[in-house]
Short mmCIF file of C-alpha atoms and ligand atoms in Angstrom, two decimals:
data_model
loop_
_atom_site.label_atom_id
_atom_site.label_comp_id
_atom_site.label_asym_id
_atom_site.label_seq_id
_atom_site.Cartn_x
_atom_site.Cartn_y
_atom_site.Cartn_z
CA UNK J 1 12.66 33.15 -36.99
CA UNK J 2 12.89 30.65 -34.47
CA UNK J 3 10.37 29.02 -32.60
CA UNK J 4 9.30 30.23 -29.21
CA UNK J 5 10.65 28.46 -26.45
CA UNK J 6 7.89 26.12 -24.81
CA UNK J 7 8.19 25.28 -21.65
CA UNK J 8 5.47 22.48 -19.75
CA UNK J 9 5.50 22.45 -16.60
CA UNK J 10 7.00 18.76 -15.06
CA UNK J 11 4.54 16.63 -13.82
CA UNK J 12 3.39 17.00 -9.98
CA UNK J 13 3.35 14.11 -7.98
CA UNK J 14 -0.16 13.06 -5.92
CA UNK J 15 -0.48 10.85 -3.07
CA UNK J 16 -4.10 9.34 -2.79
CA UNK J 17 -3.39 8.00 0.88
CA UNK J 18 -3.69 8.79 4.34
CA UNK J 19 -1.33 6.30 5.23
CA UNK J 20 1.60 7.90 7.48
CA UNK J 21 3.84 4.94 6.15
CA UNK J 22 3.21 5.48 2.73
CA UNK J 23 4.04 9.49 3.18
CA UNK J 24 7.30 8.17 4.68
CA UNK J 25 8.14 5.61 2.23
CA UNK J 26 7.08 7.60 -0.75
CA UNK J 27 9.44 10.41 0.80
CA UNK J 28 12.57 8.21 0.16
CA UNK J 29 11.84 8.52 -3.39
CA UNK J 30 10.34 11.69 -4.20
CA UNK J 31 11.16 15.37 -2.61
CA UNK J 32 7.54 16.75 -3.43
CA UNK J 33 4.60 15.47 -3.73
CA UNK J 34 0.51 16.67 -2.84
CA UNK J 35 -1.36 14.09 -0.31
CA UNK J 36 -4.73 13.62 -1.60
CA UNK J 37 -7.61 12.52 1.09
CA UNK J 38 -9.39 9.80 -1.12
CA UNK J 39 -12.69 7.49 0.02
CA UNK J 40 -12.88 4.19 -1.84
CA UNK J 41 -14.84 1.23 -0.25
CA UNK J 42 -12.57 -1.35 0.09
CA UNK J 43 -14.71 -4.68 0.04
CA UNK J 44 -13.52 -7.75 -2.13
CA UNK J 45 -15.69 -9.33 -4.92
CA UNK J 46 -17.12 -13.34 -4.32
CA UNK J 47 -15.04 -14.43 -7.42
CA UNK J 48 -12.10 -12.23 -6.87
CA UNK J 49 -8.79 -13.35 -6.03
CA UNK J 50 -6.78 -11.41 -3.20
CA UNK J 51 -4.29 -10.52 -5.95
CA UNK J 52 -6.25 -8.61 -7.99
CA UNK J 53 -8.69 -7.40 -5.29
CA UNK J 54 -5.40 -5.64 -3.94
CA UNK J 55 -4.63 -4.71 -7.59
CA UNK J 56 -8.20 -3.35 -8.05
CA UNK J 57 -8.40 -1.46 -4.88
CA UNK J 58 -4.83 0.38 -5.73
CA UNK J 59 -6.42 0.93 -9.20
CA UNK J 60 -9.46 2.69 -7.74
CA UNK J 61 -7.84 5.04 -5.66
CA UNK J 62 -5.26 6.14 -7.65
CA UNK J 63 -8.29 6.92 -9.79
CA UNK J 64 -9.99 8.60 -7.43
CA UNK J 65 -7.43 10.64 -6.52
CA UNK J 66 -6.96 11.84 -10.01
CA UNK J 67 -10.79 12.90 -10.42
CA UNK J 68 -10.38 14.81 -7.21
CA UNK J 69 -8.61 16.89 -9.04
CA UNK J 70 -9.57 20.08 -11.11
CA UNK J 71 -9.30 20.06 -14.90
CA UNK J 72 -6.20 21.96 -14.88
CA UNK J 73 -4.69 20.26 -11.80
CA UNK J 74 -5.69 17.00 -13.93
CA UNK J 75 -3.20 17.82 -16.85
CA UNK J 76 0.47 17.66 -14.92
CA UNK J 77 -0.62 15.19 -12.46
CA UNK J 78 0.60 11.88 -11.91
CA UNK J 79 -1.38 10.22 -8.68
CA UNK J 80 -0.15 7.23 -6.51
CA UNK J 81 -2.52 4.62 -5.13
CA UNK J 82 -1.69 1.77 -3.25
CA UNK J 83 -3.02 -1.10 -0.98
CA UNK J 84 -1.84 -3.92 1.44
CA UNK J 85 -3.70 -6.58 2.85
CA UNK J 86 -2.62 -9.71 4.72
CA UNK J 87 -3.61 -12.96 3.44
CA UNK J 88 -3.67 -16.80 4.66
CA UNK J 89 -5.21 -19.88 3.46
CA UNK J 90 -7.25 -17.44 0.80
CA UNK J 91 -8.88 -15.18 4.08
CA UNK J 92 -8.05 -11.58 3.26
CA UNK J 93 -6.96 -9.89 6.37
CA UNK J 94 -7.65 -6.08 6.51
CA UNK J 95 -7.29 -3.49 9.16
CA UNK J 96 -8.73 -4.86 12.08
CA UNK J 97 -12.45 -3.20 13.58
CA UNK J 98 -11.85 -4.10 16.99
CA UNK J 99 -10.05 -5.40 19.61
CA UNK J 100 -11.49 -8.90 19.38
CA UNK J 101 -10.70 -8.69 15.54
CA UNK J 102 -7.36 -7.85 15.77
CA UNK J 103 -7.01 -10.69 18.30
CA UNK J 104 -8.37 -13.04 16.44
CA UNK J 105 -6.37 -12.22 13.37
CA UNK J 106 -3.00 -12.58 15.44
CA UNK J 107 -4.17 -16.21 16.77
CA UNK J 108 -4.67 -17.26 13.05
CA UNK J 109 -0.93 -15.54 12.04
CA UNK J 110 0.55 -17.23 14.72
CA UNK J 111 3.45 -19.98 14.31
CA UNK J 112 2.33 -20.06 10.27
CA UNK J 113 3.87 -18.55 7.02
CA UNK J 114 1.60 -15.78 5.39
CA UNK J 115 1.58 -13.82 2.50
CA UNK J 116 1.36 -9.87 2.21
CA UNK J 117 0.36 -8.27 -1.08
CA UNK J 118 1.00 -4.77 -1.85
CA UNK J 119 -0.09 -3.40 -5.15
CA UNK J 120 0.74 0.22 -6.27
CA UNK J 121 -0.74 1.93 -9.38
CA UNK J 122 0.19 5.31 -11.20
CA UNK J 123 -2.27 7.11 -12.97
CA UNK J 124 -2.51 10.58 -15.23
CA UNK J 125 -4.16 12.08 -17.74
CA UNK J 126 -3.83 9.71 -20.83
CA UNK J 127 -1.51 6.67 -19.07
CA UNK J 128 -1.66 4.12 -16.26
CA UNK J 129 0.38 1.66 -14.66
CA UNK J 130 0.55 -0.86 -12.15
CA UNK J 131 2.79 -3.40 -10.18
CA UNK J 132 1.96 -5.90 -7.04
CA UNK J 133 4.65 -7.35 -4.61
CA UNK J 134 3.81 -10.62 -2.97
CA UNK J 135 5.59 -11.04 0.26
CA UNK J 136 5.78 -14.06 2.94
CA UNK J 137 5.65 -13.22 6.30
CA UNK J 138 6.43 -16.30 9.05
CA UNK J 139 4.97 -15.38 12.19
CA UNK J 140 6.27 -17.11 15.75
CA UNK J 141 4.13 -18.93 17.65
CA UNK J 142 2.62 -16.35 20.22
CA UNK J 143 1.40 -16.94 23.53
CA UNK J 144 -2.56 -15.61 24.63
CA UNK J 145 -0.61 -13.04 26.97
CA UNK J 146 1.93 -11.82 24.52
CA UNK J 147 -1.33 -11.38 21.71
CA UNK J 148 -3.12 -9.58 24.58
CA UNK J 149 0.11 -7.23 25.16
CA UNK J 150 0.34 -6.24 21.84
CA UNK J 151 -2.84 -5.74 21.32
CA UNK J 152 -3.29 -3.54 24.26
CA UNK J 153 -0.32 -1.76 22.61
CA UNK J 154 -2.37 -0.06 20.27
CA UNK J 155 0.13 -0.48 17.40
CA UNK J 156 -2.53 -3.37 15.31
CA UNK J 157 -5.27 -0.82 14.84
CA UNK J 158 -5.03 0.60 11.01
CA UNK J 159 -2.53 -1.69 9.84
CA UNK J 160 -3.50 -4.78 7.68
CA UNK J 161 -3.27 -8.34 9.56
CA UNK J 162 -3.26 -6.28 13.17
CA UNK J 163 0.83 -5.98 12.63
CA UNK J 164 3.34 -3.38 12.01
CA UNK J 165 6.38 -4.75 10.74
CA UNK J 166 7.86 -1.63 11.40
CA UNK J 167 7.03 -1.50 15.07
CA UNK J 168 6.89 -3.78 17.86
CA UNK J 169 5.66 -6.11 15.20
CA UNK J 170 8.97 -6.38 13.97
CA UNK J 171 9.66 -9.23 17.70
CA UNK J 172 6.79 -11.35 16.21
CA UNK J 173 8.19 -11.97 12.49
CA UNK J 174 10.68 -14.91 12.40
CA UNK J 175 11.61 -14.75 8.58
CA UNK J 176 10.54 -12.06 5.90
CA UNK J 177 10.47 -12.99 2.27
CA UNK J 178 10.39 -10.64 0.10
CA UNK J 179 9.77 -6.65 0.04
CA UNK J 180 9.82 -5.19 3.77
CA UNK J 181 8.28 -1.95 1.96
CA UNK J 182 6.02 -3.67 0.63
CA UNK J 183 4.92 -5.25 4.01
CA UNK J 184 4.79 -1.78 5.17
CA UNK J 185 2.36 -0.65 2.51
CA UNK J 186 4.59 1.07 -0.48
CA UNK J 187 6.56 -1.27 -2.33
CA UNK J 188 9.84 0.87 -3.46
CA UNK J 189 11.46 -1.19 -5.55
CA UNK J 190 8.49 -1.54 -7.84
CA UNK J 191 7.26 2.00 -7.20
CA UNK J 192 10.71 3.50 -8.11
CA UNK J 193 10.41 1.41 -11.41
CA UNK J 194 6.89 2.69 -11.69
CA UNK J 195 8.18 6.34 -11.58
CA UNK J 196 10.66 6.04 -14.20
CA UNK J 197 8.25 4.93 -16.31
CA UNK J 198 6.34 8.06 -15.94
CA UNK J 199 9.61 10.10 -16.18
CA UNK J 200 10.18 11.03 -12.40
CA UNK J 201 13.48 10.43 -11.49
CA UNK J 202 13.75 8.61 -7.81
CA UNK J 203 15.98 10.10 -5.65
C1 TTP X 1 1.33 -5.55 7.31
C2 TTP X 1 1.51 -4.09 7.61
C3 TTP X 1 0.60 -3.15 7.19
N1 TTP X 1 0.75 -1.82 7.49
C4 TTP X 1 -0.23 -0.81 7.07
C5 TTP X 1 0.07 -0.18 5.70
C6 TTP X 1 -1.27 0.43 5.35
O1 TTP X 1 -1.32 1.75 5.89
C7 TTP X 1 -2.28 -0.47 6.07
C8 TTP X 1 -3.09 -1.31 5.11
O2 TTP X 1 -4.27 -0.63 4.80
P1 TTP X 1 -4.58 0.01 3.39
O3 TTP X 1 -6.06 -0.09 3.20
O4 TTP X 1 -3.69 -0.56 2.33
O5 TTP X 1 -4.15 1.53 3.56
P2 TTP X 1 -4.68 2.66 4.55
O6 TTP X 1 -6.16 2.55 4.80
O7 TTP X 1 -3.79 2.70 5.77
O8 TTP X 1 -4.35 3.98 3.73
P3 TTP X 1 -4.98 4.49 2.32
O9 TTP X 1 -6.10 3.55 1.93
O10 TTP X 1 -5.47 5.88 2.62
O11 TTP X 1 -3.82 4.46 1.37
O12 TTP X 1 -1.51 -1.36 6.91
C9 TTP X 1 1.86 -1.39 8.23
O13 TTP X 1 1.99 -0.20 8.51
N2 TTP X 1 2.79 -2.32 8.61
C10 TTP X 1 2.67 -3.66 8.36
O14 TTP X 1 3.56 -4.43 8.75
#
């Protein structure tokens, strides 16, 4: 007699961010996935370098993501965490609290060359997996006015570094190095490579 046919169910694809850009860029290489709403305290160690507090944060809520899950849910899932952050001369640049941050952090980008790590991690049941893209950013030299502009343009607030490459950011960026997904918070080559691994065909 032959065996009965077995079927598993393929894996289901998890988000763990509310980033808008992520759901975008993630779209371009998957045609369903779940967003999961995940709370990890991003905060970087003394001794930790920005490359693997990046890595570590992307680690965590990838993780989190997958223990927000129920047992069952837990079995086919394979959850996406990621993080960007802006860094120069070692000072890690997050999403800027307030006005005065975010103008301070485009003072210190302008006229120099920084670096923007993105990290991305896939986790299931019994496997995980993680890459980081290092970009470099070269910012022009801004004026106080034009800082103040795009400030008061509201486009800084929740993205790392006060920027949006993406955006009006795009007229401050002189040369890009690198992965301009990545800069925008999902780096696709790596995360495409990332997906194969798990057996999820890009698209
Ligand atoms: C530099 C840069 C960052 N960003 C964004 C990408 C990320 O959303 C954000 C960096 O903050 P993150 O902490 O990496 O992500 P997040 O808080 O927005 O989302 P979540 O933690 O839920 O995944 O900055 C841009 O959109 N454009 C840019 O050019």
């Amino acid at each position: 007699m032959l065996a009965p046919d077995i079927k598993r169910e393929p894996p289901m694809l998890y988000l763990a961010s509310q980033s808008p850009r992520r759901r975008d860029l993630l779209g371009q290489l998957a045609a369903t996935f779940s967003v999961l709403d995940v709370d990890v305290t991003e905060q970087r160690a003394i001794d930790e370098s920005p490359k693997d507090y990046v890595h570590r944060v992307a680690h965590d809520k990838a993780r989190a993501g997958l223990a927000s899950l129920d047992a069952n849910q837990r079995t086919d899932a394979i959850v996406l965490g990621a993080d960007t952050e802006v860094v120069l001369d070692g000072d890690v640049f997050g999403k800027p609290r307030d006005v005065a941050d975010a103008t301070a952090m485009l003072h210190r980008l302008s006229g120099r060359t920084h670096e923007v790590i993105s990290a991305v991690w896939l986790v299931c049941a019994d496997r995980e997996l993680g890459d980081v893209c290092v970009s470099r950013v070269r910012f022009a030299k801004l004026d106080e006015a034009s800082i103040a502009a795009y400030v008061a343009s509201g486009e800084p607030f929740g993205k790392a570094g006060a920027y949006a490459i993406q955006g009006r950011g795009a007229t401050l960026i002189e040369h890009l190095e690198g992965s301009y997904s990545g800069v925008m918070g999902l780096p696709l080559f790596e995360t495409a490579r990332l997906l194969r691994n798990f057996g999820i065909v890009p698209l």
